[in-house]
Amino acid sequence: MTMNQQTTLFEISIGREGDQSMKAALMERLKNFLHREDNRSLVGIPASQEEIAKAEQRLNVEFHDDYVHFIRAFGGAYAGLAIHAFCNGSSLGKETVVDLTLEFREQFKGLPFAEVLQASYVISMDGSGDPIIINQAGQVCICYHDTGEIKLLADSFEALIEDNFYEW
């Protein structure tokens, strides 16, 4: 099998059927970076469809296609920021998207954005411990626990990665 055939199989195998997944060029950049020998601790084990379905049911949300595309390819991995899934790269920690979401839903019950958290899922945290979420509309936001404010970071998961991912 040629490298081109492998890449094509890689791209076909990671999305949901019929989805509008992340751009092939961005996925290729991520793949080339994360699969380097010196970056092994930055990439997890790809998520299975079963793990995704169980998490969606447990959290009562539907993961957006760009996020699914990413975690089916890389698991929890670094892409300019730590993106949590189910089996994360060792340098990201063990907290799953389910763990983080349930923890922040419980922790922030009384804050103004508690209702938004109930319909969203936590994919990351900033350096201050503020959750970075994907909401029902597929937008990526940060919830500031000290002010109760929600700020839009990107219109989509793909846009977040495009804006934050730089190879080194």
Short mmCIF file of C-alpha atoms in Angstrom, two decimals:
data_model
loop_
_atom_site.label_atom_id
_atom_site.label_comp_id
_atom_site.label_asym_id
_atom_site.label_seq_id
_atom_site.Cartn_x
_atom_site.Cartn_y
_atom_site.Cartn_z
CA MET A 1 0.00 0.00 0.00
CA THR A 2 1.39 3.41 -0.93
CA MET A 3 1.58 6.35 1.48
CA ASN A 4 -1.22 8.08 -0.47
CA GLN A 5 -3.49 5.06 -0.07
CA GLN A 6 -2.71 4.95 3.66
CA THR A 7 -3.52 8.63 4.05
CA THR A 8 -6.80 8.17 2.16
CA LEU A 9 -7.76 5.23 4.38
CA PHE A 10 -6.80 7.30 7.44
CA GLU A 11 -9.05 10.16 6.35
CA ILE A 12 -11.97 7.88 5.50
CA SER A 13 -11.83 5.86 8.69
CA ILE A 14 -11.99 8.62 11.28
CA GLY A 15 -15.17 10.56 10.63
CA ARG A 16 -18.80 9.68 11.20
CA GLU A 17 -20.64 8.51 8.16
CA GLY A 18 -21.71 11.48 6.06
CA ASP A 19 -20.14 14.10 8.32
CA GLN A 20 -18.53 17.34 7.27
CA SER A 21 -15.25 16.70 9.02
CA MET A 22 -12.21 18.79 9.67
CA LYS A 23 -10.23 19.89 6.64
CA ALA A 24 -7.89 17.24 5.29
CA ALA A 25 -4.95 19.68 5.28
CA LEU A 26 -5.35 20.42 9.00
CA MET A 27 -5.74 16.73 9.84
CA GLU A 28 -2.59 15.97 7.85
CA ARG A 29 -0.63 18.66 9.76
CA LEU A 30 -1.86 17.25 13.06
CA LYS A 31 -1.05 13.69 12.00
CA ASN A 32 2.47 14.59 10.88
CA PHE A 33 3.14 16.45 14.14
CA LEU A 34 1.53 14.05 16.60
CA HIS A 35 2.92 10.88 15.06
CA ARG A 36 6.53 12.04 15.31
CA GLU A 37 8.62 9.89 17.64
CA ASP A 38 9.40 12.83 19.95
CA ASN A 39 5.69 13.69 20.37
CA ARG A 40 4.37 10.31 21.52
CA SER A 41 3.29 11.66 24.91
CA LEU A 42 1.07 14.24 23.16
CA VAL A 43 -1.24 11.76 21.42
CA GLY A 44 -3.67 9.29 22.97
CA ILE A 45 -5.46 6.22 21.69
CA PRO A 46 -8.15 6.92 19.07
CA ALA A 47 -11.68 6.88 20.46
CA SER A 48 -14.04 4.11 19.41
CA GLN A 49 -17.57 4.73 18.22
CA GLU A 50 -18.76 2.81 21.29
CA GLU A 51 -16.86 5.12 23.68
CA ILE A 52 -18.29 8.15 21.91
CA ALA A 53 -21.87 6.83 22.04
CA LYS A 54 -21.60 5.96 25.76
CA ALA A 55 -20.16 9.39 26.59
CA GLU A 56 -22.83 11.22 24.59
CA GLN A 57 -25.51 9.24 26.41
CA ARG A 58 -23.95 9.79 29.85
CA LEU A 59 -23.56 13.54 29.25
CA ASN A 60 -26.85 13.91 27.36
CA VAL A 61 -25.14 15.73 24.47
CA GLU A 62 -24.16 15.00 20.89
CA PHE A 63 -20.49 15.56 20.14
CA HIS A 64 -19.92 17.78 17.12
CA ASP A 65 -18.41 16.20 14.03
CA ASP A 66 -15.10 18.11 14.12
CA TYR A 67 -14.45 16.96 17.69
CA VAL A 68 -15.42 13.38 16.81
CA HIS A 69 -13.13 13.46 13.77
CA PHE A 70 -10.24 14.61 15.96
CA ILE A 71 -10.71 12.11 18.82
CA ARG A 72 -11.29 9.20 16.42
CA ALA A 73 -7.92 10.00 14.90
CA PHE A 74 -5.84 11.02 17.92
CA GLY A 75 -7.74 10.30 21.14
CA GLY A 76 -7.02 12.96 23.74
CA ALA A 77 -4.15 14.91 22.22
CA TYR A 78 -2.31 18.21 22.08
CA ALA A 79 -3.36 20.55 19.27
CA GLY A 80 -2.25 23.95 20.54
CA LEU A 81 -4.05 23.11 23.76
CA ALA A 82 -4.83 19.84 25.51
CA ILE A 83 -7.94 18.23 23.99
CA HIS A 84 -9.39 15.58 26.31
CA ALA A 85 -11.15 12.46 25.07
CA PHE A 86 -11.10 8.99 26.70
CA CYS A 87 -7.50 7.82 26.47
CA ASN A 88 -5.29 10.91 26.44
CA GLY A 89 -1.63 11.32 25.63
CA SER A 90 0.39 10.77 28.82
CA SER A 91 1.41 14.43 29.07
CA LEU A 92 -2.27 15.54 29.12
CA GLY A 93 -3.41 13.70 32.23
CA LYS A 94 -6.03 11.02 32.66
CA GLU A 95 -9.20 13.15 32.95
CA THR A 96 -11.69 12.18 30.27
CA VAL A 97 -14.16 14.48 28.56
CA VAL A 98 -16.82 12.78 30.70
CA ASP A 99 -14.85 13.30 33.95
CA LEU A 100 -14.22 16.97 33.21
CA THR A 101 -17.77 17.69 32.12
CA LEU A 102 -19.39 16.02 35.14
CA GLU A 103 -16.89 17.64 37.52
CA PHE A 104 -17.51 21.15 36.18
CA ARG A 105 -21.28 20.66 36.04
CA GLU A 106 -21.21 19.76 39.74
CA GLN A 107 -18.68 22.42 40.72
CA PHE A 108 -20.47 25.28 38.96
CA LYS A 109 -24.08 24.42 39.82
CA GLY A 110 -24.78 27.84 41.33
CA LEU A 111 -23.04 30.01 38.73
CA PRO A 112 -24.78 31.85 35.87
CA PHE A 113 -23.39 29.52 33.18
CA ALA A 114 -24.49 26.29 34.93
CA GLU A 115 -27.38 25.86 32.48
CA VAL A 116 -25.01 26.21 29.50
CA LEU A 117 -22.73 23.53 30.98
CA GLN A 118 -25.68 21.11 31.19
CA ALA A 119 -26.01 21.20 27.39
CA SER A 120 -22.26 21.36 26.62
CA TYR A 121 -19.16 19.26 27.19
CA VAL A 122 -15.74 20.19 28.51
CA ILE A 123 -12.84 19.45 26.16
CA SER A 124 -10.04 21.35 27.89
CA MET A 125 -9.08 23.82 30.63
CA ASP A 126 -7.05 26.99 30.63
CA GLY A 127 -4.14 27.61 33.00
CA SER A 128 -6.50 29.03 35.65
CA GLY A 129 -8.73 25.96 35.74
CA ASP A 130 -11.52 27.49 33.65
CA PRO A 131 -13.35 24.95 31.48
CA ILE A 132 -13.23 25.21 27.71
CA ILE A 133 -16.48 23.83 26.32
CA ILE A 134 -18.24 23.03 23.08
CA ASN A 135 -21.83 24.25 23.30
CA GLN A 136 -24.94 22.96 21.50
CA ALA A 137 -24.26 25.21 18.50
CA GLY A 138 -20.74 23.76 18.12
CA GLN A 139 -19.04 26.94 19.33
CA VAL A 140 -16.03 26.74 21.61
CA CYS A 141 -16.28 28.93 24.70
CA ILE A 142 -14.46 29.44 27.97
CA CYS A 143 -16.37 29.74 31.24
CA TYR A 144 -14.64 32.02 33.73
CA HIS A 145 -15.38 30.65 37.19
CA ASP A 146 -14.38 33.85 39.01
CA THR A 147 -16.75 36.15 37.08
CA GLY A 148 -19.42 33.76 35.76
CA GLU A 149 -18.75 35.10 32.27
CA ILE A 150 -18.75 32.97 29.11
CA LYS A 151 -16.50 34.10 26.26
CA LEU A 152 -16.56 32.79 22.70
CA LEU A 153 -13.13 31.44 21.66
CA ALA A 154 -13.99 30.08 18.21
CA ASP A 155 -17.03 29.43 16.04
CA SER A 156 -16.12 25.73 15.81
CA PHE A 157 -13.68 23.14 17.13
CA GLU A 158 -11.87 23.20 13.78
CA ALA A 159 -11.49 27.00 13.99
CA LEU A 160 -10.11 26.65 17.53
CA ILE A 161 -7.45 24.21 16.32
CA GLU A 162 -6.66 26.33 13.25
CA ASP A 163 -6.12 29.35 15.52
CA ASN A 164 -4.03 27.58 18.18
CA PHE A 165 -2.07 24.74 16.59
CA TYR A 166 1.52 25.44 15.63
CA GLU A 167 4.09 22.78 14.92
CA TRP A 168 7.51 22.99 16.55
#
